[in-house]
Short mmCIF file of C-alpha atoms in Angstrom, two decimals:
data_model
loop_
_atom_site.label_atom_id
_atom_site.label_comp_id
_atom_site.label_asym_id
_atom_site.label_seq_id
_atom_site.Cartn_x
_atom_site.Cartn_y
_atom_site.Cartn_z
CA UNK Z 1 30.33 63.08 -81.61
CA UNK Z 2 33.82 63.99 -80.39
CA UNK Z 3 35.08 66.02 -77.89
CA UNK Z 4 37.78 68.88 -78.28
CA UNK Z 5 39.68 69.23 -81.12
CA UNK Z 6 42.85 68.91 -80.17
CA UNK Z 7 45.91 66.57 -81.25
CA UNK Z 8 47.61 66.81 -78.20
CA UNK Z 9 49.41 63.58 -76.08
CA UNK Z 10 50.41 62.45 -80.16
CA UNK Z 11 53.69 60.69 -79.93
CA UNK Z 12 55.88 61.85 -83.17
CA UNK Z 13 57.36 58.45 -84.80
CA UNK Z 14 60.28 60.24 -84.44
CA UNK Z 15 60.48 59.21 -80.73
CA UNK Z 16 59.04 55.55 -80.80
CA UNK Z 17 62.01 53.06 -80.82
CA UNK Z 18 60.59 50.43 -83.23
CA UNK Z 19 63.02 47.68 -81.44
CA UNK Z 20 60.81 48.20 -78.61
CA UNK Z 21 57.07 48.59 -79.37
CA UNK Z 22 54.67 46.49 -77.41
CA UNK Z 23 50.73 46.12 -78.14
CA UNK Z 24 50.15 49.54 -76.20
CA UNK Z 25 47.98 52.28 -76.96
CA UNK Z 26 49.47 55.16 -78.56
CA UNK Z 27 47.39 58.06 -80.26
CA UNK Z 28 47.98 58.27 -83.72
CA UNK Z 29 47.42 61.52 -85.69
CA UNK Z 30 44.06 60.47 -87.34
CA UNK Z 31 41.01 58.21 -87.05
CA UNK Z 32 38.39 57.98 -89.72
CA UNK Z 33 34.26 58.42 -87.69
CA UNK Z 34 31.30 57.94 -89.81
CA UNK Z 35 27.30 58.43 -88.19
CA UNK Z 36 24.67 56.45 -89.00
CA UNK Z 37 20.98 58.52 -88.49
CA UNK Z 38 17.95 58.37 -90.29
CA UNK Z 39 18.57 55.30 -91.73
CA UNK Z 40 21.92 55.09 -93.46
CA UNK Z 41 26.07 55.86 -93.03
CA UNK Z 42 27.11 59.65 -93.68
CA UNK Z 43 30.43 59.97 -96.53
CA UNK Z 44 32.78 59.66 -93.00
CA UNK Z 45 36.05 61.78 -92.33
CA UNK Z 46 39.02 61.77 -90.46
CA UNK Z 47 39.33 64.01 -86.81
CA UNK Z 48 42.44 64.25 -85.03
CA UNK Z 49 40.20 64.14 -82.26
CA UNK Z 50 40.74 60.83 -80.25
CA UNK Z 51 37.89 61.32 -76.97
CA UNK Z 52 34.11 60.15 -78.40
CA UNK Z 53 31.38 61.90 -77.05
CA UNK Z 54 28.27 60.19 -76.85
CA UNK Z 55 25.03 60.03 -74.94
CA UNK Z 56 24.74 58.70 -71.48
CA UNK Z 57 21.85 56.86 -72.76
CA UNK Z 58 24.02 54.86 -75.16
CA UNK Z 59 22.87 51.79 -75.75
CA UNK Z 60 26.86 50.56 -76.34
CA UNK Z 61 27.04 51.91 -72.66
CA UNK Z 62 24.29 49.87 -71.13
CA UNK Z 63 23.03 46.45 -73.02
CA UNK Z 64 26.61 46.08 -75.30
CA UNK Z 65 25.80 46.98 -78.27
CA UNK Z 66 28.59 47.17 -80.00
CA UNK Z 67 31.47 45.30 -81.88
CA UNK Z 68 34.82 45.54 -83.01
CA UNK Z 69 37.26 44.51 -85.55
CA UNK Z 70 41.52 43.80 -85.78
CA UNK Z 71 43.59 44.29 -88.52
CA UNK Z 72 47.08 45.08 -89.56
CA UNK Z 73 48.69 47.02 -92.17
CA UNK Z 74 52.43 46.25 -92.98
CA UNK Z 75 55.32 48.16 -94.23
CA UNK Z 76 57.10 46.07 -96.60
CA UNK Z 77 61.21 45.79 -98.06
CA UNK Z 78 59.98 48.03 -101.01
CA UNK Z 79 58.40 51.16 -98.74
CA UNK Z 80 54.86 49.89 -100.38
CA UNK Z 81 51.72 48.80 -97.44
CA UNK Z 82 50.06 46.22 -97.31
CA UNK Z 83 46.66 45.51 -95.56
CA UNK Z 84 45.95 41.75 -94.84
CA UNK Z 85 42.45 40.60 -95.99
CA UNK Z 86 40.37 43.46 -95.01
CA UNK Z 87 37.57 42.26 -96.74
CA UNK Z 88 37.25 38.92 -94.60
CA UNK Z 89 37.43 41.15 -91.53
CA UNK Z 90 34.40 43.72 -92.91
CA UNK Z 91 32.43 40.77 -93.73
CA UNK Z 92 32.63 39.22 -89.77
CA UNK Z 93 31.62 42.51 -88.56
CA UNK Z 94 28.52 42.71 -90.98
CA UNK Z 95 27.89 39.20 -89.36
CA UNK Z 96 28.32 41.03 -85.81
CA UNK Z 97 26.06 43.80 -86.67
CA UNK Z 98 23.66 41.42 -87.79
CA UNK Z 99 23.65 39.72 -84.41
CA UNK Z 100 23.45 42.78 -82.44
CA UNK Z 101 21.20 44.43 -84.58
CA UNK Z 102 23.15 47.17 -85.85
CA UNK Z 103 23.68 48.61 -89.56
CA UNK Z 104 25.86 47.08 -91.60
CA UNK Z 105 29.07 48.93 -92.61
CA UNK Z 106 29.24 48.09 -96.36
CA UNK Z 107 32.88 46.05 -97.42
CA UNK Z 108 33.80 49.47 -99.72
CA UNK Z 109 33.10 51.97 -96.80
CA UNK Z 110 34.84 49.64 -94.50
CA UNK Z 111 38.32 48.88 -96.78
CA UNK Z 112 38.20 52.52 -97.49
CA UNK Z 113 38.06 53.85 -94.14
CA UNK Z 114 41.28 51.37 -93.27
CA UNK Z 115 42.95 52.72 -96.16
CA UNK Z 116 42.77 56.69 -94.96
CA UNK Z 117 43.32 55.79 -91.53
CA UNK Z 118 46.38 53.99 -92.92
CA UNK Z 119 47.36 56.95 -95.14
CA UNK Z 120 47.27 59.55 -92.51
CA UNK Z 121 48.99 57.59 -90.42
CA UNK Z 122 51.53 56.29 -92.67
CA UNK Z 123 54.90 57.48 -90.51
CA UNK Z 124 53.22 55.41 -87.66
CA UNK Z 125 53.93 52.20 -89.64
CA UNK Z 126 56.79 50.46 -88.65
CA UNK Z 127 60.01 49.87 -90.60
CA UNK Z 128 59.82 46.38 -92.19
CA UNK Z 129 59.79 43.66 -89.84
CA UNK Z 130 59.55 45.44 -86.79
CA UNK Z 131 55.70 44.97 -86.23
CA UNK Z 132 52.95 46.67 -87.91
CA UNK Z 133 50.03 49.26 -88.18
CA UNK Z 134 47.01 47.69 -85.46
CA UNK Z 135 43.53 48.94 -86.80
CA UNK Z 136 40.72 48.83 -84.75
CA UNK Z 137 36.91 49.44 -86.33
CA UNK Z 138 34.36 49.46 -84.24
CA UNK Z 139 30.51 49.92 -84.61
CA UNK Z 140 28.89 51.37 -81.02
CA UNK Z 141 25.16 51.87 -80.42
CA UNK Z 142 24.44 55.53 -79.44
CA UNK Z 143 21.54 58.28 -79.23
CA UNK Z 144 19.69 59.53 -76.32
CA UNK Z 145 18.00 56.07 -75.19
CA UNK Z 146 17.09 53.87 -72.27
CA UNK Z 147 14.71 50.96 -73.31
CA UNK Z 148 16.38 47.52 -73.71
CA UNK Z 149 16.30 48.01 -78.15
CA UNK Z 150 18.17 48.63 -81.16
CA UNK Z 151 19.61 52.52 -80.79
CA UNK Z 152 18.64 55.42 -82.72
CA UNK Z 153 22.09 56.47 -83.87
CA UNK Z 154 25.50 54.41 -84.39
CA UNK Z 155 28.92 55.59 -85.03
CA UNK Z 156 32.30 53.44 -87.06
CA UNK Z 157 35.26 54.29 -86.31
CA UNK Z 158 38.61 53.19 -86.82
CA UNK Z 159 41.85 53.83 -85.70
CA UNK Z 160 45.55 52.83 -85.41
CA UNK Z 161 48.20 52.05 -83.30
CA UNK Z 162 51.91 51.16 -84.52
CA UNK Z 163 52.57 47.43 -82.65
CA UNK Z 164 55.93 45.25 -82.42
CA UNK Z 165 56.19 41.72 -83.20
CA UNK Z 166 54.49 39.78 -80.59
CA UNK Z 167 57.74 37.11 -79.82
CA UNK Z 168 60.73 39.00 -78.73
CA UNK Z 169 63.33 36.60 -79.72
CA UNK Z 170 61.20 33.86 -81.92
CA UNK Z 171 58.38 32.57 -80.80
CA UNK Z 172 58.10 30.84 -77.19
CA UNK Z 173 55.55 28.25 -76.39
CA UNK Z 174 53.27 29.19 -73.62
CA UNK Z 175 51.71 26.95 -70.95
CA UNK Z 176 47.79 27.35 -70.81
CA UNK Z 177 45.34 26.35 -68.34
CA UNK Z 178 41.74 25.04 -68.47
CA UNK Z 179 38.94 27.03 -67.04
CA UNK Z 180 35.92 26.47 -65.38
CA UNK Z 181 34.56 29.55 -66.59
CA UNK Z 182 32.12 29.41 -69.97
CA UNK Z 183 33.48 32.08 -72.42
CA UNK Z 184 30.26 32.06 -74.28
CA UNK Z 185 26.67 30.55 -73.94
CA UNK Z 186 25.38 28.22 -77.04
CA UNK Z 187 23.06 29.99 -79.36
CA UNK Z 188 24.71 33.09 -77.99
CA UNK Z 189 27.28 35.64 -78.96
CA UNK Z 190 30.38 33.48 -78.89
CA UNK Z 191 30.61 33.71 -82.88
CA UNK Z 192 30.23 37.69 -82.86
CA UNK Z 193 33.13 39.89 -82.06
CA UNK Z 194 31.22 41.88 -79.68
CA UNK Z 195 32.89 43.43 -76.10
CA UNK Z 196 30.61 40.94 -73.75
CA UNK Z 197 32.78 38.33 -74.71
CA UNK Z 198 36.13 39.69 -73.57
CA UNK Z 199 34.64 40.86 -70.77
CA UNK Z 200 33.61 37.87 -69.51
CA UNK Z 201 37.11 36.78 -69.87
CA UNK Z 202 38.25 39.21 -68.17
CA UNK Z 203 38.28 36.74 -64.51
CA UNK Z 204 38.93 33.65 -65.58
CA UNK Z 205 42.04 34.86 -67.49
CA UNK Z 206 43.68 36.77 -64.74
CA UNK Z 207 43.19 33.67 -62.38
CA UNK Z 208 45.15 32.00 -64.87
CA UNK Z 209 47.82 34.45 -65.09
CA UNK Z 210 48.03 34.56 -61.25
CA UNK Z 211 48.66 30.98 -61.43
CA UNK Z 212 51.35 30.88 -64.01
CA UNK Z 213 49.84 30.99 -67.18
CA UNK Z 214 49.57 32.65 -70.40
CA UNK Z 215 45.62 32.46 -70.25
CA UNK Z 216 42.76 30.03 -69.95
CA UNK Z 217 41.35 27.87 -72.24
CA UNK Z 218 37.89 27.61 -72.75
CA UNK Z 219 36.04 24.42 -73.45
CA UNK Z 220 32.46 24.01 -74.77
CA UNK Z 221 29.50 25.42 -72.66
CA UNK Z 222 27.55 23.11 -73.24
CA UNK Z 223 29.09 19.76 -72.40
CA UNK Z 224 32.57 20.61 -71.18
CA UNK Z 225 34.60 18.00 -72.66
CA UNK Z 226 35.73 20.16 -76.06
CA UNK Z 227 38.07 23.11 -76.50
CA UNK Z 228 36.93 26.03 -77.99
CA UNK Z 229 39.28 28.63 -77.81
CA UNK Z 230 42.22 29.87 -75.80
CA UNK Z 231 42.00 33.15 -74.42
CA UNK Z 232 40.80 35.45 -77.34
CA UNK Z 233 41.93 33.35 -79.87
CA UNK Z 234 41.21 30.03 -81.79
CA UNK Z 235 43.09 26.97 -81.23
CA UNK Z 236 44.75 24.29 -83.68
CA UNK Z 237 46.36 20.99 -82.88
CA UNK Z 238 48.73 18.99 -85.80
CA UNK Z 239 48.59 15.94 -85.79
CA UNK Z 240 51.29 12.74 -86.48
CA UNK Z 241 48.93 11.75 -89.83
CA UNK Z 242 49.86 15.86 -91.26
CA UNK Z 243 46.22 16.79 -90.06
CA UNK Z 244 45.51 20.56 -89.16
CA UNK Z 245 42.50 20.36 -86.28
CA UNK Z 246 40.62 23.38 -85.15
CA UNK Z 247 37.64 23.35 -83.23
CA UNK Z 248 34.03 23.74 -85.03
CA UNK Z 249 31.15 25.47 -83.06
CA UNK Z 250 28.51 28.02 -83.46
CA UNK Z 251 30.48 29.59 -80.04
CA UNK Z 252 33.95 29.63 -81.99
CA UNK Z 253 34.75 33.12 -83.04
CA UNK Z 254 35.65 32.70 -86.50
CA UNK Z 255 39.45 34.16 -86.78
CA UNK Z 256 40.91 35.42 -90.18
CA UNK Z 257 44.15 34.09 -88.69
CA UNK Z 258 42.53 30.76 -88.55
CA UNK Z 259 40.68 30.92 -91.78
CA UNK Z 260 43.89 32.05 -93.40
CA UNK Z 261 46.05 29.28 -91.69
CA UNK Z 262 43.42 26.73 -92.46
CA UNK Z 263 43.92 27.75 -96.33
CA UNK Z 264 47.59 27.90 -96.39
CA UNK Z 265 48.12 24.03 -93.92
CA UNK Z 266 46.39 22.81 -96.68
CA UNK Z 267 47.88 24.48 -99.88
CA UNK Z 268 51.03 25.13 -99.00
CA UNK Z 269 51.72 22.20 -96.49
CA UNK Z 270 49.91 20.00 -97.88
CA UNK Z 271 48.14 19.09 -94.58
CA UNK Z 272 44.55 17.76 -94.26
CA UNK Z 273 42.24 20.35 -92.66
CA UNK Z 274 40.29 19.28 -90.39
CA UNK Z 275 37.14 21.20 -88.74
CA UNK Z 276 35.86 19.19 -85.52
CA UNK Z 277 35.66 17.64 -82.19
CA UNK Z 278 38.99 18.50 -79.99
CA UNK Z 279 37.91 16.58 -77.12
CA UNK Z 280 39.79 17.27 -74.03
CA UNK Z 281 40.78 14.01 -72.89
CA UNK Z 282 42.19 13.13 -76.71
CA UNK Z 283 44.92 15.25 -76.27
CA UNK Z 284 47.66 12.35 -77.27
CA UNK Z 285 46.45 12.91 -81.02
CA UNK Z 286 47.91 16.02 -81.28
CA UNK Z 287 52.34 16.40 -81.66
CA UNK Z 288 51.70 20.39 -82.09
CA UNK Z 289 49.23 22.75 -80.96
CA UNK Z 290 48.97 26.46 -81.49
CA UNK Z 291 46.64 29.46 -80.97
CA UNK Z 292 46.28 31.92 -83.36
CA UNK Z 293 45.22 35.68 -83.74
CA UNK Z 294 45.31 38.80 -85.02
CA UNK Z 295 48.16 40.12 -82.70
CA UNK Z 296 50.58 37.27 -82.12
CA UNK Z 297 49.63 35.28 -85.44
CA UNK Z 298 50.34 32.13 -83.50
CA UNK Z 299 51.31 31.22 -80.15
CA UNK Z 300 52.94 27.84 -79.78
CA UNK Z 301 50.83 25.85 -76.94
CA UNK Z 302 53.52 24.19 -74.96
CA UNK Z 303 51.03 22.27 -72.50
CA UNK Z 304 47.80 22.51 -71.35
CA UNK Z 305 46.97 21.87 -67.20
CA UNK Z 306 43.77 20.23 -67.15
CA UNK Z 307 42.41 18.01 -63.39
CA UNK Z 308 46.25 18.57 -62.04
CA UNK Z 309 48.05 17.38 -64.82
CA UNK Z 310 50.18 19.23 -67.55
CA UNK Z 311 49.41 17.30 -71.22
CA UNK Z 312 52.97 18.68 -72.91
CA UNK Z 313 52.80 18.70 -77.20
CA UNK Z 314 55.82 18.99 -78.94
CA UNK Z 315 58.48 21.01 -76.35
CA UNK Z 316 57.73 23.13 -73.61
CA UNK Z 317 60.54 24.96 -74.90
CA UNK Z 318 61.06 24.18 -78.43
CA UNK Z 319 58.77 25.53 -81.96
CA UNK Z 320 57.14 22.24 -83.49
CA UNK Z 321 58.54 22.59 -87.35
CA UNK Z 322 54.88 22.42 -88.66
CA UNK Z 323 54.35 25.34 -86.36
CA UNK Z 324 57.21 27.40 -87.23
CA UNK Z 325 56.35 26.59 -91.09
CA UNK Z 326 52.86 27.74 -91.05
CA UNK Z 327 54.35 31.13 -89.33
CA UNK Z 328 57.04 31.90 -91.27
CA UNK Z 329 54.48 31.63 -94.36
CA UNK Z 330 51.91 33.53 -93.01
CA UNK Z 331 54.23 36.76 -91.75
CA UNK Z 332 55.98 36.60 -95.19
CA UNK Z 333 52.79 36.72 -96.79
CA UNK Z 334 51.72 39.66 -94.51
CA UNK Z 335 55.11 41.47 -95.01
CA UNK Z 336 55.39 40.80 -99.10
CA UNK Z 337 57.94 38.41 -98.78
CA UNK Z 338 56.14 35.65 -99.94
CA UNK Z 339 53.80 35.40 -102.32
CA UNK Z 340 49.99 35.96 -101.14
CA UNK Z 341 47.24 34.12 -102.66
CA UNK Z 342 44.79 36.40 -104.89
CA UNK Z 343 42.61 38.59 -103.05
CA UNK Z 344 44.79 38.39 -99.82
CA UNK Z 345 46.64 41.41 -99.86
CA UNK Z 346 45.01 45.17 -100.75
CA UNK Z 347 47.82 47.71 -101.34
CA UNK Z 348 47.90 51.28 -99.76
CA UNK Z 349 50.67 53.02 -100.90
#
């Protein structure tokens, strides 16, 4: 299923300067590849080879099937890694497979393969604090093919990338701008962490950038008068009544950032969670806003242009406090600086 077998174009960690790291690809000594024929997943191993080959009759190639997963493993003050809630991310890609109708990866076979691919890469994980270990799983139809159904063969693979903290500096807010464009249909994919989505971002988000923003924001497809999500990630608003306000929708990708957020605003903050309505022309309820992911944990929304007119939260310039809180407890977790809830954290070495 892979090409030569060759480990050349590896950068030695010897040469990366950790102050410096972006969210760029760079190949890694090993990724972990598993088949799927006659009905279930082979054992897996690792290859240093990094170039798939596949059928040209790949159904990942012509009707998308196929999803994806992010993670991060980090290196923390005592040497150990840790990988942040690995189970929550193999259990939205068995929800992705499901949708796409692909075999599910089981949550053992999934953890495990993170785990190797974290262990043979472990001098690709950056010193603590300076960013962390990016894994990327992915399940991809393939098999000799060319009707419009499920494929005869799949392959899971993961592999790794050593990435820098997101903010340079601290975090900045970010001006975002609303798009005409629908990011997903209703009743469709929008939920699923499947490559149609971002590439259906891929216009309306560099049309934003060419006019000055960090990205586009996406509101509902159906009626256009909610927000969904901003960008590739999910959006949050605080609130002056110490409310916590994320968008609810069967088009809302479901982000373990969010989830995890959602769980520490409200037992750590002490903030009421709120799953709803963020109506676009009710932006005066919020004094914060935020989007959150796997890469940049959370970008502080400084204002959102929507008809003309730029809505500004709590600086354009300036961290909200609730903002900054719900960070700094969130990357300590991540890092083993702060005390994870049970089940949060599954230790490597």
């Amino acid at each position: 299923m892979f090409g030569h077998k060759s480990n050349e174009g590896v950068m030695s960690n010897e040469s990366i300067n950790w102050d410096k790291l972006g969210f760029d690809y760079i190949k890694t000594d090993k990724r972990y590849l598993s088949v799927w024929r006659n009905g279930e997943w082979d054992k897996g191993t690792l290859t240093e080879d990094n170039v798939l080959h596949i059928s040209e009759g790949s159904t990942a190639l012509h009707y998308g099937q196929q999803c994806f997963e992010g993670l991060k493993a980090y290196r923390c003050k005592d040497g150990s890694i840790n990988l942040f809630r690995p189970d929550q991310n193999a259990a939205r890609m068995q929800r992705s497979c499901d949708r796409l109708l692909m075999p599910r990866v089981s949550t053992e076979q999934f953890i495990e393969a993170c785990k190797q691919v974290v262990k043979a890469n472990e001098k690709f994980v950056p010193p603590h604090g300076k960013g962390a270990l990016y894994l990327r799983p992915f399940v991809i139809g393939t098999g000799d093919n060319i009707g419009v159904r499920t494929a005869p063969e799949f392959i899971f693979s993961v592999f790794a990338i050593p990435v820098g903290s997101y903010f340079k500096g601290g975090m900045t807010p970010h001006k975002f701008l609303i798009s005409d464009f629908d990011r997903a249909a209703p009743q469709g994919t929008g939920a699923a962490k499947v490559g149609g989505n971002y590439a259906a971002s891929l216009q309306p988000g560099y049309e934003a950038k060419k006019a000055g923003f960090a990205d586009c924001i996406y509101l509902d497809p159906l009626t256009h008068k909610k927000i969904e999500e901003v960008g590739s990630a999910n959006f949050f608003g605080i609130t002056a009544n110490n409310e916590f306000v994320t968008p609810k929708s069967i088009s809302v990708l479901p982000g373990i950032t969010r989830l995890s957020l959602m769980e520490l605003a409200a037992s750590r903050l002490g903030l009421k969670v709120i799953e709803g309505d963020v109506e676009i022309d009710k932006l005066d309820r919020f004094i914060e806003a935020g989007a959150c992911g796997t890469a940049a944990v959370i970008t502080p929304i400084g204002g959102i242009q929507y008809n003309g007119k730029l809505h500004v939260f709590h600086s354009e310039t300036e961290v909200g406090p609730v903002t900054q809180k719900l960070y700094a407890e969130l990357t300590g977790i991540q890092s083993g600086d702060v005390e994870a809830p049970a089940g949060w954290i599954v230790k490597v070495a």
